[in-house]
PDB file of C-alpha atoms in Angstrom:
ATOM      1  CA  MET A   1     122.709 114.505  89.624  1.00 58.00           C
ATOM      2  CA  GLU A   2     121.283 117.340  87.225  1.00 75.00           C
ATOM      3  CA  LYS A   3     117.502 117.442  88.349  1.00 81.00           C
ATOM      4  CA  LYS A   4     116.768 118.800  84.742  1.00 79.00           C
ATOM      5  CA  SER A   5     117.979 116.545  82.878  1.00 79.00           C
ATOM      6  CA  VAL A   6     116.745 113.497  85.018  1.00 81.00           C
ATOM      7  CA  LEU A   7     113.304 115.559  84.855  1.00 81.00           C
ATOM      8  CA  LYS A   8     114.014 115.291  81.581  1.00 80.00           C
ATOM      9  CA  ARG A   9     113.830 112.384  80.909  1.00 79.00           C
ATOM     10  CA  VAL A  10     110.621 110.522  83.144  1.00 78.00           C
ATOM     11  CA  PRO A  11     107.718 110.916  80.599  1.00 76.00           C
ATOM     12  CA  LEU A  12     105.495 112.484  83.331  1.00 77.00           C
ATOM     13  CA  PHE A  13     107.812 115.872  82.701  1.00 79.00           C
ATOM     14  CA  SER A  14     108.764 115.098  78.785  1.00 75.00           C
ATOM     15  CA  LYS A  15     106.428 117.601  77.247  1.00 75.00           C
ATOM     16  CA  ILE A  16     107.844 120.768  79.550  1.00 78.00           C
ATOM     17  CA  GLU A  17     110.702 123.666  78.976  1.00 77.00           C
ATOM     18  CA  GLY A  18     112.931 126.573  79.548  1.00 76.00           C
ATOM     19  CA  LYS A  19     111.735 128.213  82.997  1.00 79.00           C
ATOM     20  CA  GLU A  20     108.185 125.411  84.409  1.00 80.00           C
ATOM     21  CA  LEU A  21     110.856 122.189  84.286  1.00 81.00           C
ATOM     22  CA  GLU A  22     113.771 124.954  86.159  1.00 84.00           C
ATOM     23  CA  LYS A  23     110.774 125.669  88.830  1.00 83.00           C
ATOM     24  CA  ILE A  24     109.804 122.003  89.004  1.00 84.00           C
ATOM     25  CA  ALA A  25     113.493 120.867  89.227  1.00 85.00           C
ATOM     26  CA  GLU A  26     113.534 123.577  92.323  1.00 85.00           C
ATOM     27  CA  ILE A  27     110.889 122.157  94.230  1.00 86.00           C
ATOM     28  CA  SER A  28     112.318 117.853  94.183  1.00 89.00           C
ATOM     29  CA  HIS A  29     114.556 116.698  96.241  1.00 91.00           C
ATOM     30  CA  SER A  30     116.743 113.497  95.780  1.00 92.00           C
ATOM     31  CA  LYS A  31     116.767 110.764  98.204  1.00 94.00           C
ATOM     32  CA  LYS A  32     118.476 107.652  98.311  1.00 96.00           C
ATOM     33  CA  TYR A  33     116.991 103.902  99.718  1.00 96.00           C
ATOM     34  CA  ARG A  34     118.787 101.186 100.698  1.00 96.00           C
ATOM     35  CA  LYS A  35     117.824  97.192  99.237  1.00 94.00           C
ATOM     36  CA  ASP A  36     114.214  96.816 101.205  1.00 93.00           C
ATOM     37  CA  GLU A  37     113.880  99.850 103.310  1.00 96.00           C
ATOM     38  CA  ASP A  38     110.093 100.954 103.049  1.00 94.00           C
ATOM     39  CA  ILE A  39     109.726 103.924 100.748  1.00 93.00           C
ATOM     40  CA  PHE A  40     106.411 104.628 102.413  1.00 89.00           C
ATOM     41  CA  SER A  41     103.334 101.828 104.067  1.00 89.00           C
ATOM     42  CA  GLU A  42      99.899 101.444 103.157  1.00 86.00           C
ATOM     43  CA  GLY A  43      97.846 103.121 105.455  1.00 85.00           C
ATOM     44  CA  GLU A  44     100.312 106.120 105.234  1.00 85.00           C
ATOM     45  CA  VAL A  45      98.478 109.832 104.492  1.00 83.00           C
ATOM     46  CA  GLY A  46      99.778 110.761 101.060  1.00 81.00           C
ATOM     47  CA  ASP A  47     101.940 113.971 100.919  1.00 84.00           C
ATOM     48  CA  ALA A  48     104.768 113.947  97.401  1.00 86.00           C
ATOM     49  CA  LEU A  49     105.052 111.721  94.724  1.00 87.00           C
ATOM     50  CA  TYR A  50     108.436 109.843  94.222  1.00 91.00           C
ATOM     51  CA  ILE A  51     109.882 109.357  90.524  1.00 90.00           C
ATOM     52  CA  LEU A  52     112.451 107.039  89.885  1.00 92.00           C
ATOM     53  CA  VAL A  53     116.268 107.668  89.143  1.00 91.00           C
ATOM     54  CA  SER A  54     118.017 104.763  89.410  1.00 91.00           C
ATOM     55  CA  GLY A  55     116.620 100.808  90.799  1.00 92.00           C
ATOM     56  CA  VAL A  56     113.417  99.214  91.005  1.00 92.00           C
ATOM     57  CA  VAL A  57     110.837  98.925  94.194  1.00 94.00           C
ATOM     58  CA  LYS A  58     107.735  97.259  94.896  1.00 94.00           C
ATOM     59  CA  VAL A  59     104.292  98.152  95.237  1.00 92.00           C
ATOM     60  CA  PHE A  60     103.413  95.826  97.351  1.00 93.00           C
ATOM     61  CA  ARG A  61      99.964  95.183 100.185  1.00 90.00           C
ATOM     62  CA  THR A  62     100.199  92.259 102.464  1.00 88.00           C
ATOM     63  CA  SER A  63      97.279  90.603 103.935  1.00 82.00           C
ATOM     64  CA  SER A  64      95.889  90.297 107.421  1.00 79.00           C
ATOM     65  CA  ASP A  65      97.927  86.781 107.782  1.00 81.00           C
ATOM     66  CA  GLY A  66     100.976  88.063 106.466  1.00 80.00           C
ATOM     67  CA  ARG A  67     100.703  86.651 103.048  1.00 85.00           C
ATOM     68  CA  ILE A  68     102.469  89.504  99.757  1.00 89.00           C
ATOM     69  CA  LYS A  69     100.929  90.075  97.139  1.00 89.00           C
ATOM     70  CA  THR A  70     102.633  91.878  94.352  1.00 90.00           C
ATOM     71  CA  LEU A  71     100.877  94.603  91.796  1.00 89.00           C
ATOM     72  CA  ALA A  72     104.072  96.608  90.233  1.00 89.00           C
ATOM     73  CA  LEU A  73     107.686  96.372  89.735  1.00 91.00           C
ATOM     74  CA  LEU A  74     109.027  99.805  88.962  1.00 91.00           C
ATOM     75  CA  GLN A  75     112.050 101.082  88.034  1.00 88.00           C
ATOM     76  CA  LYS A  76     113.938 104.030  86.318  1.00 87.00           C
ATOM     77  CA  GLY A  77     111.334 106.792  84.756  1.00 85.00           C
ATOM     78  CA  ASP A  78     108.367 105.595  87.121  1.00 88.00           C
ATOM     79  CA  PHE A  79     107.137 107.985  89.593  1.00 86.00           C
ATOM     80  CA  LEU A  80     103.926 106.309  91.111  1.00 87.00           C
ATOM     81  CA  GLY A  81     102.471 108.124  95.418  1.00 83.00           C
ATOM     82  CA  GLU A  82     100.390 110.618  93.004  1.00 78.00           C
ATOM     83  CA  MET A  83      97.082 108.436  94.073  1.00 74.00           C
ATOM     84  CA  ALA A  84      97.167 109.629  97.793  1.00 67.00           C
ATOM     85  CA  ILE A  85      97.656 113.340  96.954  1.00 68.00           C
ATOM     86  CA  LEU A  86      95.099 113.214  93.989  1.00 71.00           C
ATOM     87  CA  GLU A  87      92.630 111.937  96.231  1.00 69.00           C
ATOM     88  CA  LYS A  88      93.983 113.472  99.622  1.00 66.00           C
ATOM     89  CA  GLU A  89      93.490 109.729 101.306  1.00 70.00           C
ATOM     90  CA  ILE A  90      95.949 107.531 102.972  1.00 80.00           C
ATOM     91  CA  ARG A  91      98.636 105.200 100.622  1.00 83.00           C
ATOM     92  CA  SER A  92      96.759 102.478  99.554  1.00 81.00           C
ATOM     93  CA  ALA A  93      99.918 100.292  98.921  1.00 88.00           C
ATOM     94  CA  ASN A  94     103.552  99.595 100.247  1.00 92.00           C
ATOM     95  CA  VAL A  95     106.249 100.447  98.415  1.00 94.00           C
ATOM     96  CA  ARG A  96     110.190  99.134  98.772  1.00 95.00           C
ATOM     97  CA  ALA A  97     112.793  99.519  97.203  1.00 95.00           C
ATOM     98  CA  VAL A  98     113.920  95.979  95.421  1.00 92.00           C
ATOM     99  CA  GLU A  99     117.733  97.940  95.250  1.00 91.00           C
ATOM    100  CA  ASP A 100     119.354 100.027  96.412  1.00 95.00           C
ATOM    101  CA  THR A 101     117.768 102.904  95.092  1.00 95.00           C
ATOM    102  CA  GLU A 102     117.654 107.286  94.345  1.00 94.00           C
ATOM    103  CA  MET A 103     114.186 109.132  94.363  1.00 93.00           C
ATOM    104  CA  LEU A 104     113.463 112.518  92.805  1.00 91.00           C
ATOM    105  CA  VAL A 105     110.482 114.025  96.017  1.00 91.00           C
ATOM    106  CA  ILE A 106     108.032 116.643  95.152  1.00 87.00           C
ATOM    107  CA  ASN A 107     105.927 117.409  98.057  1.00 88.00           C
ATOM    108  CA  LYS A 108     101.924 117.511  97.413  1.00 83.00           C
ATOM    109  CA  ARG A 109     101.449 121.080  97.766  1.00 84.00           C
ATOM    110  CA  ASP A 110     104.823 121.768  95.012  1.00 84.00           C
ATOM    111  CA  PHE A 111     103.377 119.392  93.118  1.00 79.00           C
ATOM    112  CA  GLU A 112      99.773 120.988  92.684  1.00 79.00           C
ATOM    113  CA  SER A 113     101.012 123.751  91.860  1.00 79.00           C
ATOM    114  CA  SER A 114     102.740 122.382  89.326  1.00 78.00           C
ATOM    115  CA  LEU A 115      99.757 120.592  88.019  1.00 75.00           C
ATOM    116  CA  THR A 116      97.923 124.356  87.970  1.00 78.00           C
ATOM    117  CA  SER A 117     100.499 125.596  86.022  1.00 76.00           C
ATOM    118  CA  ASN A 118     101.555 122.943  83.549  1.00 76.00           C
ATOM    119  CA  PRO A 119      98.101 120.542  83.294  1.00 78.00           C
ATOM    120  CA  GLN A 120      99.918 118.628  80.379  1.00 77.00           C
ATOM    121  CA  ILE A 121     100.956 116.910  83.521  1.00 78.00           C
ATOM    122  CA  ALA A 122      97.213 115.502  84.639  1.00 75.00           C
ATOM    123  CA  PHE A 123      97.527 114.271  81.339  1.00 76.00           C
ATOM    124  CA  ARG A 124      99.968 112.509  81.601  1.00 76.00           C
ATOM    125  CA  ILE A 125      98.837 111.274  85.214  1.00 75.00           C
ATOM    126  CA  MET A 126      95.392 110.522  83.822  1.00 76.00           C
ATOM    127  CA  GLU A 127      96.885 107.893  80.872  1.00 79.00           C
ATOM    128  CA  THR A 128      99.500 106.646  83.677  1.00 76.00           C
ATOM    129  CA  LEU A 129      96.699 105.701  85.207  1.00 73.00           C
ATOM    130  CA  CYS A 130      94.386 104.127  82.689  1.00 79.00           C
ATOM    131  CA  THR A 131      97.297 101.661  81.941  1.00 80.00           C
ATOM    132  CA  ARG A 132      98.022 100.986  85.954  1.00 76.00           C
ATOM    133  CA  LEU A 133      94.155 100.018  85.757  1.00 76.00           C
ATOM    134  CA  ARG A 134      94.619  97.657  82.728  1.00 83.00           C
ATOM    135  CA  ASP A 135      97.208  95.930  84.710  1.00 78.00           C
ATOM    136  CA  ALA A 136      95.065  95.157  87.646  1.00 74.00           C
ATOM    137  CA  ASP A 137      92.276  93.914  85.341  1.00 75.00           C
ATOM    138  CA  LYS A 138      94.478  91.329  84.027  1.00 78.00           C
ATOM    139  CA  GLN A 139      95.842  90.973  87.385  1.00 74.00           C
ATOM    140  CA  ILE A 140      92.444  90.256  88.465  1.00 71.00           C
ATOM    141  CA  GLU A 141      91.856  88.168  85.309  1.00 70.00           C
ATOM    142  CA  SER A 142      95.159  86.438  86.074  1.00 68.00           C
ATOM    143  CA  LEU A 143      93.637  84.835  89.359  1.00 66.00           C
ATOM    144  CA  THR A 144      90.653  84.469  88.530  1.00 67.00           C
ATOM    145  CA  PHE A 145      91.431  81.819  84.950  1.00 67.00           C
ATOM    146  CA  GLN A 146      94.655  80.348  85.061  1.00 77.00           C
ATOM    147  CA  ASN A 147      95.859  77.591  86.648  1.00 89.00           C
ATOM    148  CA  VAL A 148      99.521  78.409  88.349  1.00 91.00           C
ATOM    149  CA  SER A 149     101.294  77.920  85.547  1.00 91.00           C
ATOM    150  CA  GLY A 150      99.245  80.304  83.199  1.00 90.00           C
ATOM    151  CA  ARG A 151      99.221  82.690  86.797  1.00 91.00           C
ATOM    152  CA  LEU A 152     103.185  82.971  85.566  1.00 94.00           C
ATOM    153  CA  VAL A 153     103.321  82.938  82.319  1.00 92.00           C
ATOM    154  CA  ILE A 154     101.793  86.100  82.129  1.00 91.00           C
ATOM    155  CA  ALA A 155     103.713  87.967  84.961  1.00 92.00           C
ATOM    156  CA  LEU A 156     106.486  86.686  83.176  1.00 94.00           C
ATOM    157  CA  LEU A 157     104.892  88.073  79.249  1.00 93.00           C
ATOM    158  CA  ASP A 158     104.204  91.062  81.031  1.00 90.00           C
ATOM    159  CA  LEU A 159     108.159  92.122  82.376  1.00 93.00           C
ATOM    160  CA  ALA A 160     108.754  91.297  79.244  1.00 93.00           C
ATOM    161  CA  GLU A 161     106.930  94.316  77.865  1.00 90.00           C
ATOM    162  CA  LYS A 162     107.867  96.810  80.604  1.00 87.00           C
ATOM    163  CA  HIS A 163     110.938  95.424  81.219  1.00 90.00           C
ATOM    164  CA  GLY A 164     112.776  93.776  78.493  1.00 91.00           C
ATOM    165  CA  VAL A 165     115.625  94.676  76.543  1.00 93.00           C
ATOM    166  CA  ARG A 166     116.712  92.710  72.852  1.00 94.00           C
ATOM    167  CA  ALA A 167     119.539  89.545  73.809  1.00 92.00           C
ATOM    168  CA  GLU A 168     121.263  86.882  71.928  1.00 90.00           C
ATOM    169  CA  LYS A 169     119.058  84.429  72.139  1.00 91.00           C
ATOM    170  CA  GLY A 170     115.256  86.014  73.508  1.00 94.00           C
ATOM    171  CA  ILE A 171     114.308  88.983  75.568  1.00 96.00           C
ATOM    172  CA  LYS A 172     115.828  89.536  78.822  1.00 96.00           C
ATOM    173  CA  ILE A 173     113.750  90.933  81.702  1.00 95.00           C
ATOM    174  CA  ASN A 174     116.371  93.567  82.579  1.00 91.00           C
ATOM    175  CA  MET A 175     116.044  93.262  86.076  1.00 89.00           C
ATOM    176  CA  GLU A 176     116.879  90.962  88.017  1.00 89.00           C
ATOM    177  CA  LEU A 177     114.438  88.636  89.802  1.00 91.00           C
ATOM    178  CA  THR A 178     114.389  86.014  92.475  1.00 91.00           C
ATOM    179  CA  HIS A 179     111.796  83.186  92.733  1.00 94.00           C
ATOM    180  CA  GLN A 180     110.100  84.228  96.117  1.00 93.00           C
ATOM    181  CA  GLU A 181     109.772  87.702  94.305  1.00 92.00           C
ATOM    182  CA  LEU A 182     108.102  85.928  91.497  1.00 94.00           C
ATOM    183  CA  SER A 183     105.872  83.819  93.858  1.00 93.00           C
ATOM    184  CA  GLU A 184     104.528  87.387  95.379  1.00 92.00           C
ATOM    185  CA  MET A 185     103.327  88.029  92.316  1.00 91.00           C
ATOM    186  CA  VAL A 186     101.487  85.268  91.200  1.00 92.00           C
ATOM    187  CA  GLY A 187     100.549  84.529  94.109  1.00 88.00           C
ATOM    188  CA  THR A 188     101.442  80.764  95.187  1.00 90.00           C
ATOM    189  CA  ALA A 189     104.551  79.860  97.215  1.00 91.00           C
ATOM    190  CA  ARG A 190     108.143  80.154  96.165  1.00 93.00           C
ATOM    191  CA  GLU A 191     108.926  76.414  95.683  1.00 96.00           C
ATOM    192  CA  VAL A 192     105.777  76.270  92.768  1.00 95.00           C
ATOM    193  CA  VAL A 193     107.380  78.791  91.489  1.00 95.00           C
ATOM    194  CA  SER A 194     110.715  76.904  91.253  1.00 95.00           C
ATOM    195  CA  ARG A 195     109.327  73.877  89.501  1.00 95.00           C
ATOM    196  CA  ILE A 196     107.619  75.747  87.031  1.00 95.00           C
ATOM    197  CA  LEU A 197     110.138  77.729  86.318  1.00 95.00           C
ATOM    198  CA  ASN A 198     112.394  74.184  85.761  1.00 94.00           C
ATOM    199  CA  ASP A 199     109.588  72.964  83.953  1.00 93.00           C
ATOM    200  CA  PHE A 200     109.972  75.852  81.255  1.00 94.00           C
ATOM    201  CA  ARG A 201     114.160  75.439  81.920  1.00 93.00           C
ATOM    202  CA  LYS A 202     113.515  72.453  80.417  1.00 92.00           C
ATOM    203  CA  THR A 203     111.314  73.009  76.819  1.00 91.00           C
ATOM    204  CA  ASN A 204     113.753  75.641  76.308  1.00 92.00           C
ATOM    205  CA  CYS A 205     111.279  78.751  76.967  1.00 93.00           C
ATOM    206  CA  ILE A 206     113.624  80.714  79.401  1.00 94.00           C
ATOM    207  CA  GLU A 207     116.969  81.294  80.710  1.00 94.00           C
ATOM    208  CA  ILE A 208     118.157  82.539  83.726  1.00 94.00           C
ATOM    209  CA  GLU A 209     121.232  83.587  84.521  1.00 92.00           C
ATOM    210  CA  LYS A 210     122.346  85.513  88.134  1.00 88.00           C
ATOM    211  CA  HIS A 211     118.619  86.384  89.190  1.00 89.00           C
ATOM    212  CA  TYR A 212     118.147  87.610  85.031  1.00 94.00           C
ATOM    213  CA  ILE A 213     115.383  85.484  82.968  1.00 96.00           C
ATOM    214  CA  THR A 214     115.352  85.304  78.660  1.00 96.00           C
ATOM    215  CA  ILE A 215     112.741  84.269  77.286  1.00 95.00           C
ATOM    216  CA  ILE A 216     113.922  82.440  74.750  1.00 95.00           C
ATOM    217  CA  ASP A 217     110.731  81.464  72.281  1.00 92.00           C
ATOM    218  CA  LYS A 218     107.839  83.585  73.629  1.00 90.00           C
ATOM    219  CA  ASP A 219     104.692  81.597  71.408  1.00 89.00           C
ATOM    220  CA  GLU A 220     105.375  78.184  72.767  1.00 88.00           C
ATOM    221  CA  LEU A 221     105.761  79.851  76.053  1.00 89.00           C
ATOM    222  CA  LYS A 222     101.696  81.470  76.017  1.00 86.00           C
ATOM    223  CA  LYS A 223     101.495  77.312  74.512  1.00 84.00           C
ATOM    224  CA  MET A 224     101.433  77.237  79.024  1.00 77.00           C
ATOM    225  CA  LEU A 225      98.725  79.525  78.913  1.00 77.00           C
ATOM    226  CA  TYR A 226      95.631  77.497  80.727  1.00 60.00           C
TER     227      TYR A 226
END
């Protein structure tokens, strides 16, 4: 893996050129995680920034009774771990590999040095934090005002917007999604999600093939909102 070319494709570093990009490549190191391996856990001290080179990771929190609420699914080009570094606080969520994943890791001290030399990184991080805050607001609104069907519709549309690719029949969400993973996103039981997805299929809103979901009729799907 040529780290410099990988970093150049990451939005966080896309505007950095020449020697500065080489410096960042030099201070980063590659790390691989197997499917279902924990990358870091809520409550740990944050000491590094993680940049996804390949694979998919799940950001989630766990309640006292063991229930999981998935906050985000991130893939190639995304980064995570910046909050604990910037705030000098403990990790606020758990992160786990959904599939075999490769990361570039930059430790805290080197990352802080990069911020000093490249203020545009800080602006990009602020943009991303604002986006994630808006996403959190959407999740709160969904949990407050939508029934389970509505929450699932919102989750599918959001995944399609962030990870969708054009397909013959519509917009394909370009990551494998199990019913369990979707249930953790919308805060309900897996069996409930399975039943609702089956209802969506019967109305030809979506198609599911080998854990990949294609949204066939977005307007019809939106009618399922509460």
